[in-house]
Short mmCIF file of C-alpha atoms in Angstrom, two decimals:
data_model
loop_
_atom_site.label_atom_id
_atom_site.label_comp_id
_atom_site.label_asym_id
_atom_site.label_seq_id
_atom_site.Cartn_x
_atom_site.Cartn_y
_atom_site.Cartn_z
CA MET A 145 134.21 103.39 100.14
CA ASP A 146 130.87 105.03 99.36
CA LEU A 147 127.90 104.07 101.51
CA ILE A 148 124.65 104.32 99.52
CA VAL A 149 121.66 104.71 101.85
CA GLY A 150 118.63 103.64 99.83
CA GLY A 151 117.99 100.73 97.49
CA GLY A 152 115.45 102.18 95.07
CA VAL A 153 116.11 102.80 91.41
CA VAL A 154 118.16 105.94 92.16
CA GLY A 155 120.36 104.44 94.88
CA LEU A 156 120.91 101.22 92.97
CA SER A 157 121.77 103.13 89.78
CA VAL A 158 124.31 105.24 91.66
CA ALA A 159 125.84 102.11 93.21
CA TRP A 160 125.99 100.28 89.87
CA ARG A 161 127.63 103.17 88.02
CA LEU A 162 130.17 103.75 90.81
CA ALA A 163 131.00 100.04 91.02
CA ARG A 164 131.36 99.87 87.24
CA ALA A 165 133.91 102.70 87.50
CA GLY A 166 135.91 100.73 90.05
CA GLN A 167 134.70 102.52 93.17
CA ALA A 168 134.10 100.47 96.34
CA VAL A 169 130.44 100.82 97.37
CA THR A 170 127.99 99.33 99.85
CA VAL A 171 124.20 99.63 99.59
CA ILE A 172 122.14 99.94 102.78
CA ASP A 173 118.40 99.22 102.65
CA PRO A 174 116.23 96.82 104.68
CA ALA A 175 113.97 96.09 101.69
CA PRO A 176 115.57 97.18 98.40
CA ALA A 177 113.36 97.87 95.39
CA SER A 178 110.17 97.85 97.48
CA GLY A 179 109.30 101.55 97.74
CA ALA A 180 108.40 104.15 95.12
CA SER A 181 110.35 102.24 92.46
CA HIS A 182 108.10 99.22 92.99
CA ALA A 183 104.99 101.35 92.54
CA ALA A 184 106.21 103.47 89.61
CA ALA A 185 104.80 103.16 86.10
CA GLY A 186 108.14 103.83 84.42
CA MET A 187 107.22 106.56 81.94
CA LEU A 188 110.27 108.23 80.40
CA ALA A 189 108.26 111.18 79.19
CA PRO A 190 109.92 114.57 79.69
CA VAL A 191 108.09 116.06 76.70
CA SER A 192 104.54 114.94 77.43
CA GLU A 193 104.96 115.68 81.16
CA VAL A 194 106.29 119.21 80.66
CA ALA A 195 104.73 121.80 82.98
CA TYR A 196 104.61 125.57 82.68
CA THR A 197 106.71 126.29 85.76
CA GLU A 198 109.13 123.35 85.57
CA GLU A 199 111.52 124.10 82.70
CA PRO A 200 114.57 122.99 84.77
CA LEU A 201 112.93 119.57 85.07
CA LEU A 202 112.47 119.49 81.30
CA ARG A 203 116.20 120.10 80.76
CA LEU A 204 117.07 117.33 83.20
CA GLY A 205 114.51 114.96 81.70
CA LEU A 206 115.64 115.44 78.11
CA ALA A 207 119.27 114.86 79.09
CA ALA A 208 118.30 111.72 81.01
CA LEU A 209 116.17 110.38 78.16
CA GLU A 210 119.18 110.59 75.82
CA ARG A 211 121.12 108.35 78.21
CA TRP A 212 118.41 105.69 78.55
CA PRO A 213 119.14 103.51 75.46
CA ALA A 214 122.79 103.01 76.46
CA PHE A 215 121.88 102.66 80.14
CA ALA A 216 119.33 99.93 79.35
CA ALA A 217 121.67 98.07 76.99
CA GLU A 218 124.57 98.10 79.47
CA LEU A 219 122.34 97.07 82.37
CA GLU A 220 120.86 94.19 80.39
CA ALA A 221 124.37 93.06 79.42
CA ASP A 222 125.63 93.21 83.02
CA SER A 223 122.59 91.50 84.53
CA GLY A 224 121.38 89.17 81.79
CA LEU A 225 117.84 90.48 82.40
CA SER A 226 115.48 92.50 80.21
CA VAL A 227 114.23 95.88 81.46
CA ASP A 228 111.47 96.10 78.79
CA TYR A 229 112.68 99.44 77.41
CA ARG A 230 110.34 100.75 74.69
CA ALA A 231 110.53 103.98 72.71
CA HIS A 232 107.20 104.31 70.91
CA GLY A 233 106.16 107.69 72.26
CA THR A 234 103.34 109.06 74.39
CA LEU A 235 99.90 110.02 73.13
CA ASP A 236 98.32 112.76 75.25
CA VAL A 237 94.57 112.93 74.60
CA ALA A 238 91.64 115.09 75.66
CA PHE A 239 88.15 113.85 76.51
CA GLY A 240 85.99 116.98 76.70
CA ALA A 241 85.99 120.46 75.17
CA ASP A 242 87.63 122.05 78.22
CA ASP A 243 90.25 119.30 78.32
CA LEU A 244 90.97 119.84 74.62
CA ALA A 245 91.39 123.59 75.13
CA ALA A 246 93.87 122.96 77.96
CA LEU A 247 95.76 120.46 75.81
CA GLU A 248 95.95 122.93 72.91
CA GLU A 249 97.39 125.56 75.27
CA LEU A 250 99.97 123.04 76.44
CA ALA A 251 100.83 122.16 72.83
CA ALA A 252 101.42 125.86 72.11
CA PHE A 253 103.78 125.96 75.12
CA MET A 254 105.60 122.90 73.76
CA ASP A 255 105.95 124.64 70.40
CA LYS A 256 107.42 127.69 72.13
CA LEU A 257 110.02 125.46 73.78
CA GLY A 258 110.85 123.81 70.45
CA LEU A 259 109.70 120.36 71.56
CA PRO A 260 108.93 117.81 68.83
CA VAL A 261 105.20 117.12 69.11
CA GLU A 262 102.41 116.48 66.62
CA ARG A 263 98.82 117.67 67.01
CA LEU A 264 96.21 115.06 66.14
CA THR A 265 92.44 115.00 65.63
CA GLY A 266 90.32 112.51 67.53
CA ARG A 267 90.13 110.31 64.43
CA GLU A 268 93.93 110.38 64.03
CA CYS A 269 94.33 109.43 67.70
CA ARG A 270 92.05 106.41 67.22
CA ARG A 271 93.95 105.43 64.10
CA LEU A 272 97.09 105.17 66.26
CA GLU A 273 95.27 103.56 69.20
CA PRO A 274 92.05 101.83 68.07
CA MET A 275 90.98 101.06 71.66
CA LEU A 276 90.51 104.74 72.48
CA SER A 277 87.00 105.95 73.17
CA PRO A 278 85.06 107.56 70.30
CA SER A 279 84.61 110.51 72.68
CA VAL A 280 88.31 111.44 72.56
CA ARG A 281 88.37 114.91 70.95
CA GLY A 282 92.04 115.23 69.98
CA GLY A 283 95.57 114.69 71.12
CA VAL A 284 99.27 115.49 71.01
CA LEU A 285 101.86 112.85 70.11
CA ALA A 286 105.30 113.09 71.73
CA GLY A 287 107.03 110.54 69.54
CA GLY A 288 110.37 110.67 71.34
CA ASP A 289 109.07 109.63 74.75
CA ALA A 290 109.72 106.11 76.02
CA TRP A 291 108.96 103.84 78.95
CA VAL A 292 110.45 100.97 80.92
CA ASP A 293 109.35 98.49 83.58
CA PRO A 294 110.80 99.79 86.89
CA ARG A 295 110.43 96.44 88.63
CA ARG A 296 112.54 94.84 85.92
CA VAL A 297 115.05 97.70 86.15
CA THR A 298 115.56 97.30 89.90
CA ALA A 299 115.76 93.50 89.55
CA ALA A 300 118.45 93.95 86.89
CA LEU A 301 120.35 96.46 89.02
CA LEU A 302 120.33 94.09 91.99
CA ALA A 303 121.54 91.24 89.77
CA ALA A 304 124.31 93.39 88.27
CA LEU A 305 125.46 94.51 91.72
CA GLU A 306 125.44 90.92 92.96
CA ALA A 307 127.55 89.88 89.96
CA MET A 308 130.09 92.57 90.93
CA ALA A 309 130.03 91.39 94.57
CA VAL A 310 128.76 94.75 95.85
CA PRO A 311 127.69 94.34 99.50
CA LEU A 312 124.01 94.85 100.27
CA VAL A 313 123.26 95.51 103.92
CA ARG A 314 119.58 94.68 104.51
CA ARG A 315 119.22 96.74 107.68
CA ARG A 316 117.65 100.10 108.41
CA ALA A 317 119.79 103.22 108.71
CA THR A 318 118.87 105.38 111.70
CA GLY A 319 121.51 108.11 111.59
CA LEU A 320 124.15 109.70 109.38
CA LEU A 321 127.58 110.76 110.61
CA ASP A 322 130.55 112.24 108.73
CA GLY A 323 131.22 109.47 106.21
CA ALA A 324 129.41 106.90 108.35
CA VAL A 325 125.96 105.35 108.85
CA ARG A 326 124.43 104.15 112.10
CA LEU A 327 122.19 101.10 111.72
CA ALA A 328 119.11 100.17 113.73
CA ASP A 329 121.04 97.56 115.73
CA GLY A 330 123.65 100.16 116.75
CA GLU A 331 126.40 99.10 114.38
CA VAL A 332 128.20 101.93 112.57
CA LEU A 333 129.45 101.47 109.02
CA THR A 334 132.22 103.83 107.94
CA GLY A 335 133.37 105.01 104.55
CA GLU A 336 134.69 108.08 102.78
CA ARG A 337 131.28 109.35 101.66
CA VAL A 338 127.62 108.69 102.41
CA VAL A 339 125.16 109.12 99.54
CA LEU A 340 121.63 109.66 100.83
CA ALA A 341 119.19 108.14 98.32
CA ALA A 342 116.42 107.16 100.71
CA GLY A 343 113.58 108.73 98.74
CA ALA A 344 110.65 109.98 100.78
CA TRP A 345 112.43 108.95 104.00
CA SER A 346 115.47 111.15 103.34
CA GLY A 347 114.12 113.89 105.58
CA GLU A 348 114.01 111.41 108.46
CA LEU A 349 117.78 110.92 108.22
CA ALA A 350 119.03 114.41 107.39
CA ASP A 351 117.81 117.99 107.51
CA VAL A 352 116.71 118.10 103.88
CA PRO A 353 113.46 119.53 102.40
CA VAL A 354 111.99 116.27 101.13
CA ARG A 355 108.39 115.28 101.81
CA PRO A 356 106.32 112.24 100.77
CA VAL A 357 103.51 112.54 98.20
CA LYS A 358 101.33 109.47 97.95
CA GLY A 359 100.49 107.87 94.63
CA GLN A 360 98.07 104.97 94.13
CA ILE A 361 98.44 102.81 91.04
CA MET A 362 96.89 99.65 89.60
CA ARG A 363 98.12 96.98 87.24
CA LEU A 364 95.71 95.19 84.93
CA ARG A 365 96.32 92.01 82.95
CA SER A 366 95.29 91.60 79.33
CA PRO A 367 95.47 88.46 77.17
CA TYR A 368 96.18 90.71 74.16
CA PRO A 369 98.04 94.01 73.62
CA LEU A 370 95.58 96.76 74.49
CA LEU A 371 97.77 99.74 73.58
CA GLY A 372 100.86 100.29 71.46
CA ARG A 373 102.20 103.29 73.37
CA CYS A 374 101.68 105.21 76.59
CA VAL A 375 98.40 107.09 76.71
CA ARG A 376 97.91 110.10 78.95
CA GLY A 377 94.75 112.12 79.22
CA MET A 378 92.69 114.73 80.97
CA VAL A 379 89.17 113.64 81.87
CA HIS A 380 87.05 116.50 83.18
CA GLY A 381 90.23 118.11 84.48
CA SER A 382 91.66 114.98 86.13
CA PRO A 383 94.89 113.45 84.77
CA VAL A 384 95.27 109.73 84.15
CA TYR A 385 97.76 107.58 82.27
CA LEU A 386 97.93 104.03 80.90
CA VAL A 387 101.28 102.33 80.29
CA PRO A 388 101.41 99.02 78.36
CA ARG A 389 103.92 96.28 79.11
CA GLY A 390 105.34 93.70 76.76
CA ASP A 391 103.59 90.89 78.63
CA GLY A 392 100.12 92.43 78.18
CA GLU A 393 100.01 94.22 81.52
CA VAL A 394 98.58 97.75 81.60
CA VAL A 395 99.56 100.14 84.39
CA VAL A 396 96.97 102.77 85.35
CA GLY A 397 97.93 105.71 87.53
CA ALA A 398 98.31 107.70 89.54
CA THR A 399 96.82 109.74 92.35
CA GLN A 400 98.71 112.59 94.02
CA GLU A 401 97.88 112.91 97.69
CA GLU A 402 99.55 114.97 100.44
CA LEU A 403 98.97 112.48 103.26
CA GLY A 404 102.38 112.08 104.83
CA PHE A 405 103.63 108.51 105.08
CA ASP A 406 100.20 106.94 104.51
CA THR A 407 100.57 103.99 102.09
CA ARG A 408 97.02 102.62 102.32
CA VAL A 409 95.35 101.67 99.06
CA THR A 410 91.85 103.15 99.14
CA ALA A 411 88.68 102.27 97.27
CA GLY A 412 88.15 105.93 96.39
CA GLY A 413 91.58 106.33 94.87
CA LEU A 414 91.27 103.23 92.71
CA TYR A 415 87.72 104.12 91.70
CA GLU A 416 88.86 107.51 90.40
CA LEU A 417 91.70 105.93 88.40
CA LEU A 418 89.51 103.26 86.82
CA ARG A 419 86.66 105.72 86.17
CA ASP A 420 88.93 108.11 84.26
CA ALA A 421 90.84 105.36 82.46
CA ARG A 422 87.54 103.87 81.28
CA GLU A 423 86.52 107.19 79.74
CA LEU A 424 89.65 107.11 77.56
CA VAL A 425 89.96 103.35 76.94
CA PRO A 426 86.62 101.62 77.68
CA GLY A 427 88.15 98.16 77.33
CA VAL A 428 90.12 98.45 80.58
CA THR A 429 87.06 97.36 82.57
CA GLU A 430 87.25 93.92 80.93
CA LEU A 431 90.82 93.30 82.12
CA GLU A 432 91.86 91.23 85.12
CA LEU A 433 93.00 93.17 88.18
CA GLY A 434 96.59 92.17 88.79
CA ASP A 435 97.98 94.44 91.49
CA VAL A 436 97.24 97.62 93.43
CA VAL A 437 99.86 99.54 95.38
CA ALA A 438 100.53 102.94 96.92
CA GLY A 439 103.98 104.48 96.83
CA LEU A 440 105.53 107.64 98.26
CA ARG A 441 107.18 110.05 95.86
CA PRO A 442 110.03 112.10 97.39
CA CYS A 443 109.25 115.75 96.64
CA THR A 444 111.18 118.98 97.15
CA PRO A 445 109.67 122.49 97.35
CA ASP A 446 110.49 123.21 93.68
CA ASN A 447 110.06 119.59 92.44
CA VAL A 448 113.73 119.53 91.32
CA PRO A 449 115.85 116.76 92.85
CA LEU A 450 118.70 117.24 95.30
CA ILE A 451 121.88 115.84 93.77
CA GLY A 452 125.43 116.63 94.87
CA PRO A 453 127.56 117.43 97.93
CA TYR A 454 125.61 118.57 100.98
CA ARG A 455 128.04 118.68 103.85
CA ARG A 456 131.32 117.02 104.79
CA GLY A 457 131.10 113.31 104.12
CA LEU A 458 127.51 113.49 102.83
CA ALA A 459 126.08 113.80 99.31
CA LEU A 460 122.44 113.71 98.26
CA ALA A 461 120.65 111.84 95.48
CA THR A 462 117.03 112.28 96.47
CA GLY A 463 113.87 114.33 95.93
CA HIS A 464 113.20 113.07 92.40
CA HIS A 465 109.39 113.32 92.76
CA ARG A 466 107.82 111.67 89.66
CA GLY A 467 111.15 111.44 87.83
CA GLY A 468 113.19 108.85 89.73
CA VAL A 469 113.09 106.25 86.96
CA LEU A 470 113.59 108.80 84.20
CA LEU A 471 116.56 110.44 85.94
CA ALA A 472 118.24 107.18 87.01
CA PRO A 473 120.89 107.26 84.22
CA LEU A 474 121.67 110.95 84.78
CA THR A 475 121.81 111.09 88.58
CA PRO A 476 125.15 109.24 88.99
CA ALA A 477 126.76 111.53 86.41
CA LEU A 478 125.55 114.69 88.16
CA LEU A 479 126.63 113.28 91.50
CA GLU A 480 130.17 112.86 90.15
CA GLY A 481 130.34 116.39 88.77
CA GLU A 482 129.58 115.73 85.11
CA GLU A 483 127.46 118.21 83.12
CA PRO A 484 128.01 121.11 85.55
CA GLU A 485 125.19 123.28 84.18
CA LEU A 486 122.64 120.56 84.87
CA ALA A 487 124.28 119.69 88.18
CA ALA A 488 123.84 123.31 89.28
CA LEU A 489 120.07 123.01 88.81
CA CYS A 490 120.03 120.16 91.35
CA SER A 491 122.49 121.55 93.87
CA PRO A 492 121.34 120.92 97.45
CA GLN A 493 122.91 124.25 98.38
CA ARG A 494 119.97 126.12 96.81
CA PHE A 495 118.07 125.40 100.03
#
């Protein structure tokens, strides 16, 4: 029996894959699918999100992206629910001259890594996305990127686990023992292995270097499709992204704030998001405000997740930072020892 502590997209994906393989599992979470997974935009964008110092994350992201079509198809078959998986790419655009120069430097870095991207003029960007501002100076198209609706993904995972009669313990874990979990009411659940997938709260349960990073996000409703693909941009040095949904919703995000476990939605945070999004896509100000939420990303010192054995009776699947949804199909495989070169990048023993 594996005890999965954490019911976000990572913990639920691990539980689903293990149960599918015939392993007995139990998920422990007082409010599954309500944390960072609920707030996430769902971009599957390892190419457009590449950073100069995070090449290990790029390797992990590309491997995970390859697994997403099969993961989505199998999950939809098991659950009977759509996860709104779309693979139409990401358009990264620049608003001002300085932003364009930074984007061109990033495109040169992408070329050096051999990533498939296409440089576009401002006019070419607007041909792809007519709702873009005339002030957009240029862009880079990462045609292989994709996106998904994380709320649909977690709903499908919960439905698939229910169909397989996987127990879900809706109580809070307060301590981890060798192959056992102590609950808030004092009960102790025992198994052969505990998998800690508690996201930003992982450091509260074990001595692991995971800290919360706050992200505020808003969802807007549109009566018509506003965008055909994900749009990311730099506006006067500030990053912003817009992710369209099949039902007309547009997700705008996200702030990055080192404020501990603060999950307040603030006027300032939302103002900055809407201000920058409006510079790229002026029409967003005409949309209905659907939802605002703040989530806590689980971050490690090097931004690479912790996946694998940690100590006797305990394995980790946490610290995914911005990549929890993207890495959901890959994490169970790495946890079970598949793809050893990638698994070594995520080894908890590096700390």
